[in-house]
Structures are given as structure tokens and as C-alpha cells.
Amino acid sequence: MRTPLLGGRTFSDADNEPDRRLIIIDDLLAKKAFHGESAVGKRILIRVKTPEPEWMEIIGVVEHVRQTSLAVPGREQVYFTDGYVGPGAVNSWALRVAGNPADYARQVRAAIKDVSPRLLITDLQPADELVSRAQSQTTFSLLLIGVFAVIAGVLTGVGLYGVLSTAVRQRTSEIGVRMALGAQRQSIFRLIVGQGLGLSALGVVIGLIAALIVTRLMTTMLVGVRPTDPLTFVIMVLLFLVIATASSWVPANRAAGIDPNKALREE
């Protein structure tokens, strides 16, 4: 499976004997049992085949592998040889191939049949499919969250546009007076955009506080990213500021284009 080797070595053919008590452990167990010291060459007591624990020598340390769930790290892991554990202990095997795995299905079945015609293969599937099935529920949940996030972004833009458009209509006379007294169109434009960004900044701050609390409930759905990942939060803040700027652009441009004479006559 190309699990990264962090220390020591992996098994060899000479290790695959019933009387050789050699094991490989993952880094989680190494940190927990040896507190930062090198685990290679040390021994631990493990009960596998006998009622009483047996001393096993650690020959290697590998990176932890998520065995049961992609979202939950799972427990510490120990690897044994087939020769020590005995036949029948393993009910699944992994085969690395080049190209399309489906092209090798017939050859795999034929090879196993040559070993024993009574052996039955109940589930033969590519690793990608296995991972996809393990992610299916999480993927659906994240898809729904993504849809709601897009809707939230659209509502943010529409809502901010409506608020600023109403504000521009209500302040038409004020804007006309400002321009009559010498205010430049650029300053009026920046005034309206600044109001939109100010409202958005307040909403972003409130949203960040809520997100820091709520995202902790999503730990089991996140793989390879922390609930409070700084990069994700920065991207979301920039995205909503871009939405706010785009939503403020049209009302601000409309305000900057007001004719002061017409605005004052209408007042």
C-alpha cells in the first residue's frame, strides 16, 4: 500500500516464520508507548495467539493509516506476518497493478482458483471505488452544505444590493447637496461602496464567530483539514468581500451619476 516507513524496516521473506515474533507498529502507538523515543529494536507485550501476552520485537515504524473511516483517525495499529498469525487471519487482500484494475479481475480470480478452487471471492473492487463508497455520506452532506453556502452568498449579494439601492434613493437629495457643494463623483462612489463594505465587514465578523463555534461540530466530516483552518477562513472572508464589492458597485455607480440640479429641484 506504499505506507510511508518512518523508521527501521519492513518485513522480509525471512521474517515470515511462525516462531519469529517481529512486528511493525504505526507512529501513533510509537508516540504513545515510547514518548518520542525510537521504537525500533524495543519490545512490547501483545496477546494474539496465546492466552498470555508474548514479547514482540519492533522492527519498523510506519505512518498511521485510517482503516475504518476517512474522517476519524482510529486506533493504534500493529502489523504481523502471515507466518506468525497463521492462515485464515486475513479476509481481504490488496493488489497493486498498472493501468485499469478492472482489466486484471479475470487474472486475479484465475490465480486464486489455482491455489484453491474452494476459495470464493465475494468482493473485488478498485481502491478508488472503496474510497468513494466510504466518502459517499460525507460527500452528500458536504454537497448540501456547499449548496446552502452558494445560496447564502447569493442572498448576501441580493440583500446588500437592495439595502444600498434603497439608501441611495432615500439619500438622493443629500447626495445632490454634497455634489452641489463640491463633492466629486469618485468620493460619492467611495462613500456608497464604503457603506456596503462596512455592513459586510460587520456580517463577516459575526459569521466568523459563529463559524468558529459551529465548525467544531463538523470534525467527523473533514478529512485533511482542521475545523478552524486559517486558509479556508481567509478565502471565505475574501469571497464575501468580493460579493459585497460587486453588490455595492451598481448602487454606488448610480449615486455617483446623480445630477445635483435635478436632485435639488425634485426635493
C-alpha positions as YAML, in Angstrom:
chain: A
units: angstrom
residues:
- id: 1
  name: MET
  ca: [0.00, 0.00, 0.00]
- id: 2
  name: ARG
  ca: [3.11, 2.21, 0.00]
- id: 3
  name: THR
  ca: [2.59, 3.20, 3.61]
- id: 4
  name: PRO
  ca: [5.50, 5.56, 4.45]
- id: 5
  name: LEU
  ca: [8.24, 3.91, 6.52]
- id: 6
  name: LEU
  ca: [9.32, 6.28, 9.32]
- id: 7
  name: GLY
  ca: [11.96, 4.11, 10.96]
- id: 8
  name: GLY
  ca: [13.53, 0.67, 10.87]
- id: 9
  name: ARG
  ca: [12.50, -1.70, 8.09]
- id: 10
  name: THR
  ca: [9.55, -3.63, 6.70]
- id: 11
  name: PHE
  ca: [9.08, -7.40, 6.66]
- id: 12
  name: SER
  ca: [11.25, -9.70, 4.57]
- id: 13
  name: ASP
  ca: [10.66, -13.28, 3.44]
- id: 14
  name: ALA
  ca: [12.90, -14.48, 6.26]
- id: 15
  name: ASP
  ca: [10.56, -12.87, 8.81]
- id: 16
  name: ASN
  ca: [7.56, -14.87, 7.61]
- id: 17
  name: GLU
  ca: [8.04, -17.76, 10.05]
- id: 18
  name: PRO
  ca: [5.78, -18.97, 12.90]
- id: 19
  name: ASP
  ca: [8.48, -18.64, 15.55]
- id: 20
  name: ARG
  ca: [9.67, -15.14, 14.60]
- id: 21
  name: ARG
  ca: [7.92, -12.61, 16.85]
- id: 22
  name: LEU
  ca: [8.56, -9.47, 14.85]
- id: 23
  name: ILE
  ca: [6.09, -6.62, 14.37]
- id: 24
  name: ILE
  ca: [5.76, -3.23, 12.74]
- id: 25
  name: ILE
  ca: [3.81, -0.52, 14.57]
- id: 26
  name: ASP
  ca: [2.41, 2.83, 13.48]
- id: 27
  name: ASP
  ca: [3.57, 6.21, 14.70]
- id: 28
  name: LEU
  ca: [0.52, 6.64, 16.97]
- id: 29
  name: LEU
  ca: [1.48, 3.61, 19.03]
- id: 30
  name: ALA
  ca: [5.16, 4.59, 18.94]
- id: 31
  name: LYS
  ca: [4.41, 8.04, 20.37]
- id: 32
  name: LYS
  ca: [2.02, 6.66, 22.97]
- id: 33
  name: ALA
  ca: [4.24, 3.80, 24.16]
- id: 34
  name: PHE
  ca: [7.71, 5.33, 23.88]
- id: 35
  name: HIS
  ca: [7.07, 9.08, 24.30]
- id: 36
  name: GLY
  ca: [9.22, 10.38, 21.48]
- id: 37
  name: GLU
  ca: [11.98, 7.77, 21.72]
- id: 38
  name: SER
  ca: [12.83, 5.48, 18.81]
- id: 39
  name: ALA
  ca: [10.66, 2.37, 18.96]
- id: 40
  name: VAL
  ca: [12.84, 0.31, 16.63]
- id: 41
  name: GLY
  ca: [14.53, -2.55, 18.48]
- id: 42
  name: LYS
  ca: [12.30, -2.28, 21.53]
- id: 43
  name: ARG
  ca: [9.86, -4.96, 22.69]
- id: 44
  name: ILE
  ca: [6.23, -4.83, 23.79]
- id: 45
  name: LEU
  ca: [3.82, -7.39, 25.19]
- id: 46
  name: ILE
  ca: [0.99, -8.38, 22.84]
- id: 47
  name: ARG
  ca: [-1.61, -11.13, 23.14]
- id: 48
  name: VAL
  ca: [-2.51, -12.54, 19.72]
- id: 49
  name: LYS
  ca: [-2.46, -16.35, 19.60]
- id: 50
  name: THR
  ca: [-1.91, -17.31, 23.22]
- id: 51
  name: PRO
  ca: [-3.87, -16.67, 26.44]
- id: 52
  name: GLU
  ca: [-0.85, -14.87, 27.86]
- id: 53
  name: PRO
  ca: [0.90, -11.88, 26.24]
- id: 54
  name: GLU
  ca: [4.08, -12.54, 24.26]
- id: 55
  name: TRP
  ca: [7.12, -10.33, 23.85]
- id: 56
  name: MET
  ca: [7.29, -8.95, 20.31]
- id: 57
  name: GLU
  ca: [10.24, -7.07, 18.82]
- id: 58
  name: ILE
  ca: [9.55, -3.90, 16.85]
- id: 59
  name: ILE
  ca: [11.50, -3.83, 13.60]
- id: 60
  name: GLY
  ca: [9.84, -0.81, 11.99]
- id: 61
  name: VAL
  ca: [7.54, 2.18, 12.43]
- id: 62
  name: VAL
  ca: [5.17, 3.31, 9.68]
- id: 63
  name: GLU
  ca: [2.80, 6.20, 9.26]
- id: 64
  name: HIS
  ca: [-0.70, 5.76, 10.70]
- id: 65
  name: VAL
  ca: [-3.36, 4.56, 8.23]
- id: 66
  name: ARG
  ca: [-7.08, 5.29, 8.57]
- id: 67
  name: GLN
  ca: [-8.58, 1.82, 8.50]
- id: 68
  name: THR
  ca: [-12.23, 2.32, 9.43]
- id: 69
  name: SER
  ca: [-13.09, 5.87, 8.42]
- id: 70
  name: LEU
  ca: [-11.54, 8.65, 6.37]
- id: 71
  name: ALA
  ca: [-12.72, 11.24, 8.86]
- id: 72
  name: VAL
  ca: [-11.69, 9.52, 12.11]
- id: 73
  name: PRO
  ca: [-8.03, 8.58, 12.64]
- id: 74
  name: GLY
  ca: [-8.89, 5.39, 14.51]
- id: 75
  name: ARG
  ca: [-6.80, 3.40, 16.99]
- id: 76
  name: GLU
  ca: [-3.14, 2.47, 17.04]
- id: 77
  name: GLN
  ca: [-2.06, -0.29, 14.66]
- id: 78
  name: VAL
  ca: [0.28, -3.30, 14.78]
- id: 79
  name: TYR
  ca: [1.33, -5.34, 11.74]
- id: 80
  name: PHE
  ca: [2.17, -9.08, 11.90]
- id: 81
  name: THR
  ca: [3.44, -11.54, 9.32]
- id: 82
  name: ASP
  ca: [1.19, -14.22, 7.84]
- id: 83
  name: GLY
  ca: [3.66, -16.83, 9.05]
- id: 84
  name: TYR
  ca: [3.23, -15.80, 12.68]
- id: 85
  name: VAL
  ca: [-0.54, -15.25, 12.70]
- id: 86
  name: GLY
  ca: [-1.34, -18.29, 10.56]
- id: 87
  name: PRO
  ca: [-3.66, -18.86, 7.59]
- id: 88
  name: GLY
  ca: [-7.20, -17.53, 7.64]
- id: 89
  name: ALA
  ca: [-6.45, -14.46, 9.75]
- id: 90
  name: VAL
  ca: [-6.77, -12.08, 6.80]
- id: 91
  name: ASN
  ca: [-10.02, -11.82, 4.86]
- id: 92
  name: SER
  ca: [-9.01, -9.12, 2.39]
- id: 93
  name: TRP
  ca: [-6.00, -8.52, 0.18]
- id: 94
  name: ALA
  ca: [-4.67, -5.59, -1.83]
- id: 95
  name: LEU
  ca: [-3.07, -5.93, -5.24]
- id: 96
  name: ARG
  ca: [-1.19, -3.07, -6.93]
- id: 97
  name: VAL
  ca: [-1.47, -3.09, -10.72]
- id: 98
  name: ALA
  ca: [-0.54, -0.85, -13.62]
- id: 99
  name: GLY
  ca: [-3.39, 0.52, -15.70]
- id: 100
  name: ASN
  ca: [-7.10, -0.19, -15.28]
- id: 101
  name: PRO
  ca: [-7.70, -2.50, -12.27]
- id: 102
  name: ALA
  ca: [-10.79, -3.98, -13.95]
- id: 103
  name: ASP
  ca: [-8.56, -5.49, -16.63]
- id: 104
  name: TYR
  ca: [-6.92, -7.72, -14.01]
- id: 105
  name: ALA
  ca: [-10.09, -9.14, -12.40]
- id: 106
  name: ARG
  ca: [-10.08, -12.34, -14.51]
- id: 107
  name: GLN
  ca: [-6.37, -12.93, -13.87]
- id: 108
  name: VAL
  ca: [-6.81, -12.46, -10.12]
- id: 109
  name: ARG
  ca: [-9.69, -14.91, -9.98]
- id: 110
  name: ALA
  ca: [-7.73, -17.45, -12.05]
- id: 111
  name: ALA
  ca: [-4.66, -17.13, -9.82]
- id: 112
  name: ILE
  ca: [-6.71, -17.70, -6.65]
- id: 113
  name: LYS
  ca: [-8.50, -20.65, -8.25]
- id: 114
  name: ASP
  ca: [-5.10, -22.22, -8.96]
- id: 115
  name: VAL
  ca: [-4.28, -22.02, -5.24]
- id: 116
  name: SER
  ca: [-7.61, -23.49, -4.16]
- id: 117
  name: PRO
  ca: [-10.78, -23.96, -6.21]
- id: 118
  name: ARG
  ca: [-12.82, -23.72, -2.99]
- id: 119
  name: LEU
  ca: [-11.75, -20.15, -2.27]
- id: 120
  name: LEU
  ca: [-14.54, -17.69, -3.02]
- id: 121
  name: ILE
  ca: [-14.01, -14.03, -3.92]
- id: 122
  name: THR
  ca: [-17.01, -12.13, -2.61]
- id: 123
  name: ASP
  ca: [-15.90, -8.56, -3.30]
- id: 124
  name: LEU
  ca: [-13.38, -7.43, -5.89]
- id: 125
  name: GLN
  ca: [-13.21, -3.69, -6.41]
- id: 126
  name: PRO
  ca: [-10.71, -0.91, -7.19]
- id: 127
  name: ALA
  ca: [-9.38, 1.11, -4.26]
- id: 128
  name: ASP
  ca: [-10.86, 4.28, -5.76]
- id: 129
  name: GLU
  ca: [-14.33, 2.74, -5.56]
- id: 130
  name: LEU
  ca: [-13.71, 1.66, -1.98]
- id: 131
  name: VAL
  ca: [-12.71, 5.20, -1.02]
- id: 132
  name: SER
  ca: [-15.69, 6.68, -2.89]
- id: 133
  name: ARG
  ca: [-18.11, 4.40, -1.04]
- id: 134
  name: ALA
  ca: [-16.51, 5.35, 2.27]
- id: 135
  name: GLN
  ca: [-16.91, 9.03, 1.38]
- id: 136
  name: SER
  ca: [-20.44, 8.84, -0.04]
- id: 137
  name: GLN
  ca: [-22.33, 10.00, 3.05]
- id: 138
  name: THR
  ca: [-19.80, 12.73, 3.82]
- id: 139
  name: THR
  ca: [-19.75, 13.84, 0.18]
- id: 140
  name: PHE
  ca: [-23.54, 14.17, 0.12]
- id: 141
  name: SER
  ca: [-23.55, 16.16, 3.36]
- id: 142
  name: LEU
  ca: [-20.78, 18.47, 2.14]
- id: 143
  name: LEU
  ca: [-22.61, 18.90, -1.17]
- id: 144
  name: LEU
  ca: [-25.71, 20.09, 0.69]
- id: 145
  name: ILE
  ca: [-23.59, 22.44, 2.78]
- id: 146
  name: GLY
  ca: [-21.98, 23.74, -0.40]
- id: 147
  name: VAL
  ca: [-25.39, 24.38, -1.98]
- id: 148
  name: PHE
  ca: [-26.53, 26.24, 1.12]
- id: 149
  name: ALA
  ca: [-23.29, 28.25, 1.08]
- id: 150
  name: VAL
  ca: [-23.90, 29.29, -2.54]
- id: 151
  name: ILE
  ca: [-27.48, 30.29, -1.66]
- id: 152
  name: ALA
  ca: [-26.16, 32.26, 1.31]
- id: 153
  name: GLY
  ca: [-23.70, 34.06, -0.97]
- id: 154
  name: VAL
  ca: [-26.44, 34.93, -3.47]
- id: 155
  name: LEU
  ca: [-28.76, 36.14, -0.70]
- id: 156
  name: THR
  ca: [-25.93, 38.23, 0.71]
- id: 157
  name: GLY
  ca: [-25.37, 39.94, -2.63]
- id: 158
  name: VAL
  ca: [-29.07, 40.49, -3.35]
- id: 159
  name: GLY
  ca: [-29.77, 41.71, 0.16]
- id: 160
  name: LEU
  ca: [-26.87, 44.15, 0.20]
- id: 161
  name: TYR
  ca: [-27.79, 45.43, -3.25]
- id: 162
  name: GLY
  ca: [-31.37, 46.06, -2.09]
- id: 163
  name: VAL
  ca: [-30.29, 47.85, 1.09]
- id: 164
  name: LEU
  ca: [-27.85, 50.14, -0.74]
- id: 165
  name: SER
  ca: [-30.28, 50.83, -3.58]
- id: 166
  name: THR
  ca: [-32.91, 51.90, -1.05]
- id: 167
  name: ALA
  ca: [-30.35, 54.01, 0.80]
- id: 168
  name: VAL
  ca: [-29.34, 55.77, -2.42]
- id: 169
  name: ARG
  ca: [-32.97, 56.59, -3.26]
- id: 170
  name: GLN
  ca: [-33.61, 57.92, 0.24]
- id: 171
  name: ARG
  ca: [-30.43, 60.00, 0.20]
- id: 172
  name: THR
  ca: [-30.78, 61.41, -3.31]
- id: 173
  name: SER
  ca: [-31.23, 64.96, -2.04]
- id: 174
  name: GLU
  ca: [-28.32, 64.61, 0.40]
- id: 175
  name: ILE
  ca: [-26.08, 63.34, -2.39]
- id: 176
  name: GLY
  ca: [-27.24, 66.22, -4.60]
- id: 177
  name: VAL
  ca: [-26.32, 68.74, -1.87]
- id: 178
  name: ARG
  ca: [-22.91, 67.11, -1.41]
- id: 179
  name: MET
  ca: [-22.22, 67.33, -5.13]
- id: 180
  name: ALA
  ca: [-23.51, 70.91, -5.30]
- id: 181
  name: LEU
  ca: [-21.06, 71.85, -2.55]
- id: 182
  name: GLY
  ca: [-18.16, 70.36, -4.48]
- id: 183
  name: ALA
  ca: [-18.13, 66.64, -3.72]
- id: 184
  name: GLN
  ca: [-16.57, 64.66, -6.56]
- id: 185
  name: ARG
  ca: [-18.30, 61.72, -8.16]
- id: 186
  name: GLN
  ca: [-15.42, 59.49, -7.07]
- id: 187
  name: SER
  ca: [-15.95, 60.43, -3.43]
- id: 188
  name: ILE
  ca: [-19.69, 59.69, -3.69]
- id: 189
  name: PHE
  ca: [-18.86, 56.34, -5.28]
- id: 190
  name: ARG
  ca: [-16.41, 55.51, -2.49]
- id: 191
  name: LEU
  ca: [-18.96, 56.61, 0.12]
- id: 192
  name: ILE
  ca: [-21.59, 54.15, -1.02]
- id: 193
  name: VAL
  ca: [-19.11, 51.30, -1.58]
- id: 194
  name: GLY
  ca: [-17.63, 52.00, 1.86]
- id: 195
  name: GLN
  ca: [-21.07, 51.68, 3.44]
- id: 196
  name: GLY
  ca: [-21.60, 48.36, 1.71]
- id: 197
  name: LEU
  ca: [-18.22, 47.05, 2.80]
- id: 198
  name: GLY
  ca: [-18.85, 48.30, 6.34]
- id: 199
  name: LEU
  ca: [-22.11, 46.37, 6.57]
- id: 200
  name: SER
  ca: [-20.43, 43.31, 5.07]
- id: 201
  name: ALA
  ca: [-17.49, 43.54, 7.46]
- id: 202
  name: LEU
  ca: [-19.89, 43.54, 10.41]
- id: 203
  name: GLY
  ca: [-21.64, 40.47, 8.99]
- id: 204
  name: VAL
  ca: [-18.31, 38.74, 8.32]
- id: 205
  name: VAL
  ca: [-17.18, 39.27, 11.92]
- id: 206
  name: ILE
  ca: [-20.42, 37.82, 13.25]
- id: 207
  name: GLY
  ca: [-20.15, 34.95, 10.77]
- id: 208
  name: LEU
  ca: [-16.56, 34.19, 11.77]
- id: 209
  name: ILE
  ca: [-17.52, 33.96, 15.43]
- id: 210
  name: ALA
  ca: [-20.42, 31.63, 14.59]
- id: 211
  name: ALA
  ca: [-18.22, 29.57, 12.26]
- id: 212
  name: LEU
  ca: [-15.55, 29.05, 14.92]
- id: 213
  name: ILE
  ca: [-18.25, 27.53, 17.10]
- id: 214
  name: VAL
  ca: [-20.26, 25.57, 14.54]
- id: 215
  name: THR
  ca: [-17.36, 24.09, 12.52]
- id: 216
  name: ARG
  ca: [-16.20, 22.15, 15.58]
- id: 217
  name: LEU
  ca: [-19.33, 20.05, 15.13]
- id: 218
  name: MET
  ca: [-18.13, 19.10, 11.63]
- id: 219
  name: THR
  ca: [-14.93, 17.39, 12.73]
- id: 220
  name: THR
  ca: [-16.10, 13.94, 11.63]
- id: 221
  name: MET
  ca: [-16.85, 15.27, 8.13]
- id: 222
  name: LEU
  ca: [-13.48, 16.89, 7.49]
- id: 223
  name: VAL
  ca: [-10.54, 14.96, 6.07]
- id: 224
  name: GLY
  ca: [-7.10, 16.53, 5.86]
- id: 225
  name: VAL
  ca: [-8.26, 19.93, 7.09]
- id: 226
  name: ARG
  ca: [-8.84, 21.34, 10.56]
- id: 227
  name: PRO
  ca: [-12.23, 22.79, 11.57]
- id: 228
  name: THR
  ca: [-10.50, 26.16, 12.09]
- id: 229
  name: ASP
  ca: [-8.25, 26.02, 9.03]
- id: 230
  name: PRO
  ca: [-6.89, 29.60, 8.61]
- id: 231
  name: LEU
  ca: [-6.62, 29.41, 4.82]
- id: 232
  name: THR
  ca: [-10.27, 28.39, 4.46]
- id: 233
  name: PHE
  ca: [-11.43, 31.25, 6.69]
- id: 234
  name: VAL
  ca: [-9.30, 33.78, 4.79]
- id: 235
  name: ILE
  ca: [-10.66, 32.58, 1.43]
- id: 236
  name: MET
  ca: [-14.26, 32.82, 2.68]
- id: 237
  name: VAL
  ca: [-13.71, 36.34, 4.05]
- id: 238
  name: LEU
  ca: [-12.20, 37.49, 0.74]
- id: 239
  name: LEU
  ca: [-15.02, 35.82, -1.19]
- id: 240
  name: PHE
  ca: [-17.74, 37.62, 0.77]
- id: 241
  name: LEU
  ca: [-15.88, 40.93, 0.47]
- id: 242
  name: VAL
  ca: [-15.77, 40.44, -3.29]
- id: 243
  name: ILE
  ca: [-19.50, 39.71, -3.28]
- id: 244
  name: ALA
  ca: [-20.08, 42.85, -1.18]
- id: 245
  name: THR
  ca: [-18.00, 44.98, -3.54]
- id: 246
  name: ALA
  ca: [-19.85, 43.67, -6.59]
- id: 247
  name: SER
  ca: [-23.23, 44.23, -4.92]
- id: 248
  name: SER
  ca: [-22.27, 47.78, -3.93]
- id: 249
  name: TRP
  ca: [-20.96, 48.68, -7.37]
- id: 250
  name: VAL
  ca: [-24.28, 49.31, -9.13]
- id: 251
  name: PRO
  ca: [-25.89, 51.47, -6.35]
- id: 252
  name: ALA
  ca: [-22.62, 53.36, -5.92]
- id: 253
  name: ASN
  ca: [-22.33, 53.99, -9.64]
- id: 254
  name: ARG
  ca: [-25.96, 55.14, -9.70]
- id: 255
  name: ALA
  ca: [-25.31, 57.53, -6.81]
- id: 256
  name: ALA
  ca: [-22.19, 58.92, -8.48]
- id: 257
  name: GLY
  ca: [-24.23, 59.60, -11.63]
- id: 258
  name: ILE
  ca: [-26.92, 61.70, -9.89]
- id: 259
  name: ASP
  ca: [-27.45, 65.15, -11.43]
- id: 260
  name: PRO
  ca: [-27.28, 67.58, -8.46]
- id: 261
  name: ASN
  ca: [-29.54, 70.15, -10.13]
- id: 262
  name: LYS
  ca: [-32.25, 67.59, -10.85]
- id: 263
  name: ALA
  ca: [-31.94, 66.13, -7.36]
- id: 264
  name: LEU
  ca: [-32.35, 69.53, -5.70]
- id: 265
  name: ARG
  ca: [-35.31, 70.52, -7.95]
- id: 266
  name: GLU
  ca: [-37.10, 67.27, -7.09]
- id: 267
  name: GLU
  ca: [-36.52, 67.98, -3.37]
...
